[in-house]
Amino acid sequence: PFTNYRLSPAADPQGKPFREPLHISDLVNDIKRRFWDFPRRIGGSLYDHDRKTGSIRWLESPQELIAWIAEKSGHPVSWTKMIEGAVNYEQIYAAVRANCIYYDLISGVPNWPKREDVYYTHGQLPTPDPAARCFNEFCEFFHPSTDADRVLIRALVATPLYYKQKVDRPLWVIDSEHGQSSGKTKLVEMIALLYGGDDPECGEPLWMDGNQLNNDNNGDRILRRLLSRSGRKKRLVLVDNVEGYFKCQFLAQLVTQGSISGLPPYGHGEETRPNDLTYVITANSATVNRDLANRSMFVYLVKPPPGVRNWERQVQEFIRAHRLQIIADIIGILERGA
């Protein structure tokens, strides 16, 4: 049993062994030995990775931690509050959180280069295909306006895979001379699904409204979303359906910041995460100001040919069938220096 005391060889006048409180560091080390250095931490939240189901279990309170210990160990938790100096639930929770392995992100797909601050849940990667057939087939689902846009789509698909500290990455602006129904938003959604692994929260972009971005009162709210447990799983931020003349100093600063700091929604004090997000604007013949344009790559799409049916379902099925092979193909291209 996991217990916060031990029985002393000495006995009290009634002949019963004394119960001596265990030091908090001994309890932390016991948890690490029992559970192979789990739980671990993302931001201010403890989690366990269940290898049998592949799921992430969050331990948000002292009671959840104690219940997890009993469940995973198969032994009861024998805990006393009657001994002076005995560690309580809140203290062991705080100590585990302060002394566990910390990551900035949990990801179901790899990064390139591989990052030490990311906990990866994916299995063995397949061997990259020298012809990159799966990657090429995925890119062909979309309809670029020119050959140059076809190349830029390939770069956009690869961008969420890449991160190096303090290396700026562009803001992407997707537009179309044909207006709506050109697949601008769907392109971003499918890239998010590609990098989402099997977690539904990871497979969606973090949606933002252009009008809200220009409201000074919403800056802290946006930072809380980016620092939340769900926000840390995202690879893409999408500002959708921008029209007319668009300028946003907050977005321009956010794209080039090396890290993002603020108060998370769960209130464990200020936190920082690396700015490893890919920022995308979808536009309807919009114009962006010079500050945004200097940070941006522009991609133009055309409407798909008539008669295309069940397109979205086909792309989703292709991603689920070939996700890791697509990622492996991209890594192979990058490692060849193409």
Tab-separated table of C-alpha atoms in Angstrom:
chain	number	residue	atom	x	y	z
A	1	PRO	CA	0.000	0.000	0.000
A	2	PHE	CA	1.036	3.604	-0.621
A	3	THR	CA	1.248	5.134	2.824
A	4	ASN	CA	2.502	8.335	4.429
A	5	TYR	CA	3.909	6.599	7.525
A	6	ARG	CA	5.982	3.584	8.564
A	7	LEU	CA	5.815	1.325	11.595
A	8	SER	CA	8.660	1.848	14.042
A	9	PRO	CA	10.332	-1.195	15.636
A	10	ALA	CA	9.767	0.443	19.016
A	11	ALA	CA	6.433	-0.101	20.746
A	12	ASP	CA	4.205	2.136	22.834
A	13	PRO	CA	3.199	1.165	26.415
A	14	GLN	CA	0.325	-0.902	25.031
A	15	GLY	CA	2.727	-2.939	22.894
A	16	LYS	CA	1.616	-1.453	19.584
A	17	PRO	CA	4.241	-0.278	17.056
A	18	PHE	CA	4.697	3.469	16.709
A	19	ARG	CA	3.663	5.056	13.418
A	20	GLU	CA	6.302	7.491	12.196
A	21	PRO	CA	5.556	10.004	9.379
A	22	LEU	CA	7.497	9.549	6.154
A	23	HIS	CA	9.367	12.510	4.716
A	24	ILE	CA	7.708	14.069	1.699
A	25	SER	CA	10.746	13.409	-0.521
A	26	ASP	CA	10.502	9.689	0.301
A	27	LEU	CA	6.866	9.708	-0.836
A	28	VAL	CA	7.736	11.475	-4.112
A	29	ASN	CA	10.508	8.953	-4.812
A	30	ASP	CA	8.118	6.086	-4.037
A	31	ILE	CA	5.638	7.387	-6.649
A	32	LYS	CA	8.407	7.744	-9.242
A	33	ARG	CA	9.589	4.168	-8.660
A	34	ARG	CA	6.106	2.689	-8.758
A	35	PHE	CA	5.008	4.405	-11.967
A	36	TRP	CA	8.184	4.825	-14.043
A	37	ASP	CA	8.505	8.577	-13.485
A	38	PHE	CA	4.809	9.282	-13.965
A	39	PRO	CA	2.820	11.435	-13.509
A	40	ARG	CA	4.441	14.133	-15.618
A	41	ARG	CA	3.453	17.735	-16.224
A	42	ILE	CA	2.302	20.046	-19.014
A	43	GLY	CA	2.066	23.644	-17.842
A	44	GLY	CA	0.520	23.390	-14.391
A	45	SER	CA	-1.312	20.094	-15.019
A	46	LEU	CA	-0.207	16.585	-14.076
A	47	TYR	CA	-0.969	13.758	-16.497
A	48	ASP	CA	-0.497	10.035	-17.050
A	49	HIS	CA	-0.135	8.302	-20.415
A	50	ASP	CA	-2.051	5.025	-20.369
A	51	ARG	CA	0.003	2.743	-22.625
A	52	LYS	CA	-2.823	0.219	-22.999
A	53	THR	CA	-5.419	2.672	-24.319
A	54	GLY	CA	-3.072	5.386	-25.586
A	55	SER	CA	-5.126	8.003	-23.735
A	56	ILE	CA	-3.900	10.922	-21.629
A	57	ARG	CA	-5.377	11.109	-18.131
A	58	TRP	CA	-5.241	14.475	-16.380
A	59	LEU	CA	-4.791	14.660	-12.604
A	60	GLU	CA	-6.136	18.078	-11.700
A	61	SER	CA	-6.533	17.736	-7.932
A	62	PRO	CA	-4.955	15.971	-4.923
A	63	GLN	CA	-7.934	13.597	-4.750
A	64	GLU	CA	-7.496	12.612	-8.416
A	65	LEU	CA	-3.796	11.912	-7.821
A	66	ILE	CA	-4.527	9.658	-4.820
A	67	ALA	CA	-7.280	7.814	-6.714
A	68	TRP	CA	-4.900	7.300	-9.667
A	69	ILE	CA	-2.188	5.899	-7.340
A	70	ALA	CA	-4.609	3.368	-5.850
A	71	GLU	CA	-6.025	2.384	-9.243
A	72	LYS	CA	-2.723	2.027	-11.087
A	73	SER	CA	-0.852	0.263	-8.285
A	74	GLY	CA	-3.658	-2.171	-7.447
A	75	HIS	CA	-3.128	-1.475	-3.744
A	76	PRO	CA	-5.067	0.641	-1.262
A	77	VAL	CA	-3.769	4.020	-0.107
A	78	SER	CA	-3.242	3.905	3.648
A	79	TRP	CA	-3.147	7.518	4.758
A	80	THR	CA	-3.239	9.004	8.229
A	81	LYS	CA	-3.929	12.514	9.456
A	82	MET	CA	-3.493	11.636	13.125
A	83	ILE	CA	0.328	11.804	13.297
A	84	GLU	CA	2.073	15.103	13.874
A	85	GLY	CA	4.126	15.978	10.786
A	86	ALA	CA	2.311	13.544	8.473
A	87	VAL	CA	2.072	14.711	4.850
A	88	ASN	CA	-1.450	15.497	3.630
A	89	TYR	CA	-2.949	15.108	0.150
A	90	GLU	CA	-2.391	18.729	-0.846
A	91	GLN	CA	1.272	18.621	0.150
A	92	ILE	CA	2.078	15.436	-1.793
A	93	TYR	CA	0.246	16.793	-4.844
A	94	ALA	CA	2.279	20.016	-4.735
A	95	ALA	CA	5.534	18.102	-4.233
A	96	VAL	CA	4.871	15.728	-7.131
A	97	ARG	CA	4.003	18.662	-9.387
A	98	ALA	CA	7.203	20.477	-8.427
A	99	ASN	CA	9.510	17.475	-8.889
A	100	CYS	CA	8.116	15.633	-11.920
A	101	ILE	CA	9.338	15.665	-15.530
A	102	TYR	CA	8.035	18.732	-17.374
A	103	TYR	CA	7.080	19.143	-21.051
A	104	ASP	CA	5.734	22.061	-23.050
A	105	LEU	CA	3.577	19.935	-25.342
A	106	ILE	CA	2.007	16.504	-25.827
A	107	SER	CA	1.972	15.406	-29.455
A	108	GLY	CA	0.660	12.402	-31.368
A	109	VAL	CA	2.990	13.154	-34.299
A	110	PRO	CA	6.715	13.976	-34.363
A	111	ASN	CA	8.500	17.286	-34.763
A	112	TRP	CA	11.496	17.974	-36.930
A	113	PRO	CA	14.049	18.346	-35.470
A	114	LYS	CA	12.918	16.167	-32.557
A	115	ARG	CA	12.275	18.239	-29.449
A	116	GLU	CA	13.239	17.380	-25.879
A	117	ASP	CA	10.387	19.493	-24.466
A	118	VAL	CA	7.649	17.466	-26.217
A	119	TYR	CA	6.127	14.224	-24.953
A	120	TYR	CA	5.386	12.070	-28.013
A	121	THR	CA	2.599	9.496	-27.930
A	122	HIS	CA	3.009	8.126	-31.464
A	123	GLY	CA	4.488	4.733	-32.234
A	124	GLN	CA	7.355	3.816	-34.521
A	125	LEU	CA	7.570	6.020	-37.605
A	126	PRO	CA	7.515	4.271	-40.983
A	127	THR	CA	10.493	4.564	-43.319
A	128	PRO	CA	10.329	7.711	-45.497
A	129	ASP	CA	9.370	6.991	-49.088
A	130	PRO	CA	12.073	8.425	-51.429
A	131	ALA	CA	9.289	9.374	-53.848
A	132	ALA	CA	7.165	10.863	-51.020
A	133	ARG	CA	4.060	9.393	-52.632
A	134	CYS	CA	1.723	9.824	-49.640
A	135	PHE	CA	2.808	13.414	-49.045
A	136	ASN	CA	2.410	14.271	-52.721
A	137	GLU	CA	-0.997	12.619	-52.909
A	138	PHE	CA	-2.163	14.532	-49.838
A	139	CYS	CA	-1.096	17.877	-51.356
A	140	GLU	CA	-2.915	17.063	-54.596
A	141	PHE	CA	-6.255	17.118	-52.776
A	142	PHE	CA	-6.024	20.940	-52.810
A	143	HIS	CA	-6.350	23.277	-55.794
A	144	PRO	CA	-3.613	25.920	-56.153
A	145	SER	CA	-4.007	28.849	-58.498
A	146	THR	CA	-0.481	28.539	-60.002
A	147	ASP	CA	2.530	26.236	-59.869
A	148	ALA	CA	4.105	28.632	-57.386
A	149	ASP	CA	1.057	28.230	-55.115
A	150	ARG	CA	1.410	24.449	-55.432
A	151	VAL	CA	4.940	24.712	-54.004
A	152	LEU	CA	3.745	27.024	-51.219
A	153	ILE	CA	1.000	24.573	-50.232
A	154	ARG	CA	3.695	21.929	-49.762
A	155	ALA	CA	5.650	24.338	-47.566
A	156	LEU	CA	2.529	25.213	-45.570
A	157	VAL	CA	1.763	21.526	-44.938
A	158	ALA	CA	5.331	21.020	-43.660
A	159	THR	CA	5.464	24.158	-41.495
A	160	PRO	CA	3.751	22.812	-38.307
A	161	LEU	CA	6.313	19.990	-38.232
A	162	TYR	CA	9.233	22.399	-37.894
A	163	TYR	CA	10.306	24.308	-34.805
A	164	LYS	CA	13.567	25.727	-33.563
A	165	GLN	CA	13.775	28.057	-30.609
A	166	LYS	CA	13.860	31.767	-31.500
A	167	VAL	CA	13.593	31.049	-35.248
A	168	ASP	CA	10.752	33.136	-36.700
A	169	ARG	CA	8.216	31.472	-38.952
A	170	PRO	CA	5.850	33.215	-41.346
A	171	LEU	CA	2.216	34.138	-41.080
A	172	TRP	CA	0.312	32.412	-43.890
A	173	VAL	CA	-2.459	34.203	-45.803
A	174	ILE	CA	-4.733	32.004	-47.951
A	175	ASP	CA	-6.911	33.780	-50.497
A	176	SER	CA	-8.688	33.109	-53.778
A	177	GLU	CA	-9.637	35.173	-56.792
A	178	HIS	CA	-12.783	33.026	-56.965
A	179	GLY	CA	-14.037	34.134	-53.541
A	180	GLN	CA	-15.747	31.596	-51.330
A	181	SER	CA	-15.993	27.802	-51.823
A	182	SER	CA	-12.332	27.523	-52.815
A	183	GLY	CA	-11.370	25.337	-49.860
A	184	LYS	CA	-9.330	27.931	-47.957
A	185	THR	CA	-10.613	27.023	-44.495
A	186	LYS	CA	-10.712	23.315	-45.355
A	187	LEU	CA	-7.006	23.410	-46.265
A	188	VAL	CA	-6.186	24.651	-42.750
A	189	GLU	CA	-8.588	22.194	-41.109
A	190	MET	CA	-7.068	19.227	-42.945
A	191	ILE	CA	-3.528	20.254	-42.020
A	192	ALA	CA	-4.644	20.524	-38.375
A	193	LEU	CA	-6.197	17.056	-38.634
A	194	LEU	CA	-2.962	15.695	-40.104
A	195	TYR	CA	-0.985	16.912	-37.092
A	196	GLY	CA	-3.689	16.118	-34.555
A	197	GLY	CA	-2.851	12.459	-34.015
A	198	ASP	CA	-5.793	10.568	-32.539
A	199	ASP	CA	-6.779	13.328	-30.100
A	200	PRO	CA	-9.833	15.330	-31.267
A	201	GLU	CA	-8.595	18.422	-29.395
A	202	CYS	CA	-5.308	18.339	-31.317
A	203	GLY	CA	-6.984	17.843	-34.678
A	204	GLU	CA	-8.652	21.259	-34.800
A	205	PRO	CA	-7.038	24.665	-35.311
A	206	LEU	CA	-7.408	27.234	-32.573
A	207	TRP	CA	-10.050	29.514	-34.093
A	208	MET	CA	-9.857	33.290	-33.674
A	209	ASP	CA	-12.071	36.102	-34.906
A	210	GLY	CA	-10.374	39.008	-36.637
A	211	ASN	CA	-12.616	41.575	-34.973
A	212	GLN	CA	-11.867	40.152	-31.532
A	213	LEU	CA	-8.131	40.322	-32.214
A	214	ASN	CA	-8.349	44.085	-32.655
A	215	ASN	CA	-10.125	44.517	-29.326
A	216	ASP	CA	-7.510	45.440	-26.716
A	217	ASN	CA	-9.599	43.827	-23.980
A	218	ASN	CA	-9.333	40.383	-25.605
A	219	GLY	CA	-5.527	40.053	-25.535
A	220	ASP	CA	-5.394	38.379	-22.117
A	221	ARG	CA	-8.279	36.073	-23.045
A	222	ILE	CA	-6.444	34.920	-26.181
A	223	LEU	CA	-3.251	34.282	-24.218
A	224	ARG	CA	-5.219	32.176	-21.719
A	225	ARG	CA	-6.560	30.079	-24.596
A	226	LEU	CA	-3.049	29.551	-25.954
A	227	LEU	CA	-1.785	28.539	-22.497
A	228	SER	CA	-4.732	26.288	-21.653
A	229	ARG	CA	-4.496	22.508	-21.567
A	230	SER	CA	-6.351	22.291	-24.880
A	231	GLY	CA	-4.457	25.201	-26.452
A	232	ARG	CA	-1.107	23.554	-25.762
A	233	LYS	CA	-2.171	20.648	-28.000
A	234	LYS	CA	-2.790	22.866	-31.029
A	235	ARG	CA	-0.371	23.269	-33.916
A	236	LEU	CA	-2.304	25.902	-35.904
A	237	VAL	CA	-4.058	29.188	-35.142
A	238	LEU	CA	-6.687	30.207	-37.706
A	239	VAL	CA	-8.053	33.725	-38.219
A	240	ASP	CA	-10.926	32.904	-40.565
A	241	ASN	CA	-12.816	34.883	-43.237
A	242	VAL	CA	-10.975	38.207	-43.060
A	243	GLU	CA	-12.431	40.819	-45.397
A	244	GLY	CA	-11.560	44.356	-46.483
A	245	TYR	CA	-8.522	46.068	-44.959
A	246	PHE	CA	-7.092	44.158	-42.021
A	247	LYS	CA	-4.472	45.268	-39.551
A	248	CYS	CA	-3.713	43.859	-36.122
A	249	GLN	CA	-0.707	44.844	-34.060
A	250	PHE	CA	-1.441	42.097	-31.515
A	251	LEU	CA	-1.311	39.370	-34.207
A	252	ALA	CA	1.826	40.862	-35.782
A	253	GLN	CA	3.594	40.726	-32.413
A	254	LEU	CA	2.237	37.265	-31.600
A	255	VAL	CA	3.580	35.719	-34.821
A	256	THR	CA	7.185	36.711	-34.102
A	257	GLN	CA	7.339	36.281	-30.322
A	258	GLY	CA	9.800	33.604	-29.240
A	259	SER	CA	7.512	32.526	-26.402
A	260	ILE	CA	4.033	33.177	-25.065
A	261	SER	CA	3.533	34.159	-21.416
A	262	GLY	CA	0.435	34.833	-19.375
A	263	LEU	CA	-1.975	33.549	-16.769
A	264	PRO	CA	-3.509	30.178	-17.710
A	265	PRO	CA	-7.223	29.563	-17.095
A	266	TYR	CA	-6.592	27.095	-14.260
A	267	GLY	CA	-4.788	29.715	-12.157
A	268	HIS	CA	-1.436	28.184	-11.141
A	269	GLY	CA	0.445	31.456	-11.683
A	270	GLU	CA	2.065	32.850	-14.816
A	271	GLU	CA	3.255	30.281	-17.357
A	272	THR	CA	5.332	30.354	-20.528
A	273	ARG	CA	5.164	28.147	-23.624
A	274	PRO	CA	7.312	28.217	-26.753
A	275	ASN	CA	5.671	29.955	-29.690
A	276	ASP	CA	5.638	26.851	-31.885
A	277	LEU	CA	2.284	27.641	-33.506
A	278	THR	CA	1.598	28.146	-37.209
A	279	TYR	CA	-0.592	31.221	-37.781
A	280	VAL	CA	-2.932	31.310	-40.788
A	281	ILE	CA	-5.364	33.929	-42.120
A	282	THR	CA	-8.031	32.940	-44.627
A	283	ALA	CA	-9.122	35.962	-46.626
A	284	ASN	CA	-11.841	36.988	-49.056
A	285	SER	CA	-9.905	39.361	-51.333
A	286	ALA	CA	-8.641	41.148	-48.240
A	287	THR	CA	-5.710	43.518	-47.886
A	288	VAL	CA	-3.366	43.317	-44.897
A	289	ASN	CA	-1.290	46.200	-43.655
A	290	ARG	CA	2.461	46.374	-44.186
A	291	ASP	CA	3.288	45.130	-40.694
A	292	LEU	CA	1.459	41.839	-41.375
A	293	ALA	CA	2.486	41.644	-45.046
A	294	ASN	CA	6.173	41.744	-44.125
A	295	ARG	CA	5.643	38.606	-42.017
A	296	SER	CA	3.438	36.760	-44.497
A	297	MET	CA	3.468	34.155	-47.240
A	298	PHE	CA	0.485	34.360	-49.620
A	299	VAL	CA	-1.181	31.293	-51.122
A	300	TYR	CA	-3.942	31.480	-53.736
A	301	LEU	CA	-6.471	28.715	-54.396
A	302	VAL	CA	-9.064	28.150	-57.099
A	303	LYS	CA	-12.437	26.446	-56.884
A	304	PRO	CA	-12.302	22.666	-57.281
A	305	PRO	CA	-13.455	21.288	-60.622
A	306	PRO	CA	-17.182	20.494	-60.910
A	307	GLY	CA	-18.302	17.007	-60.033
A	308	VAL	CA	-16.027	16.506	-57.010
A	309	ARG	CA	-18.042	14.616	-54.403
A	310	ASN	CA	-17.357	13.533	-50.838
A	311	TRP	CA	-14.080	15.448	-50.982
A	312	GLU	CA	-13.837	16.128	-47.248
A	313	ARG	CA	-14.540	12.512	-46.300
A	314	GLN	CA	-11.921	11.290	-48.791
A	315	VAL	CA	-9.251	13.585	-47.337
A	316	GLN	CA	-10.074	12.593	-43.756
A	317	GLU	CA	-9.924	8.903	-44.595
A	318	PHE	CA	-6.608	9.378	-46.403
A	319	ILE	CA	-5.148	11.185	-43.376
A	320	ARG	CA	-6.272	8.498	-40.922
A	321	ALA	CA	-4.887	5.749	-43.157
A	322	HIS	CA	-1.525	7.400	-43.920
A	323	ARG	CA	-0.882	10.046	-41.231
A	324	LEU	CA	2.528	8.850	-40.035
A	325	GLN	CA	3.670	7.987	-43.563
A	326	ILE	CA	2.855	11.532	-44.722
A	327	ILE	CA	4.841	12.933	-41.792
A	328	ALA	CA	7.716	10.509	-42.446
A	329	ASP	CA	7.794	11.566	-46.108
A	330	ILE	CA	8.085	15.226	-45.086
A	331	ILE	CA	10.918	14.388	-42.688
A	332	GLY	CA	12.662	12.465	-45.456
A	333	ILE	CA	12.444	15.481	-47.769
A	334	LEU	CA	13.773	17.822	-45.075
A	335	GLU	CA	16.648	15.516	-44.176
A	336	ARG	CA	17.661	15.262	-47.836
A	337	GLY	CA	17.863	19.061	-47.888
A	338	ALA	CA	15.477	19.434	-50.798
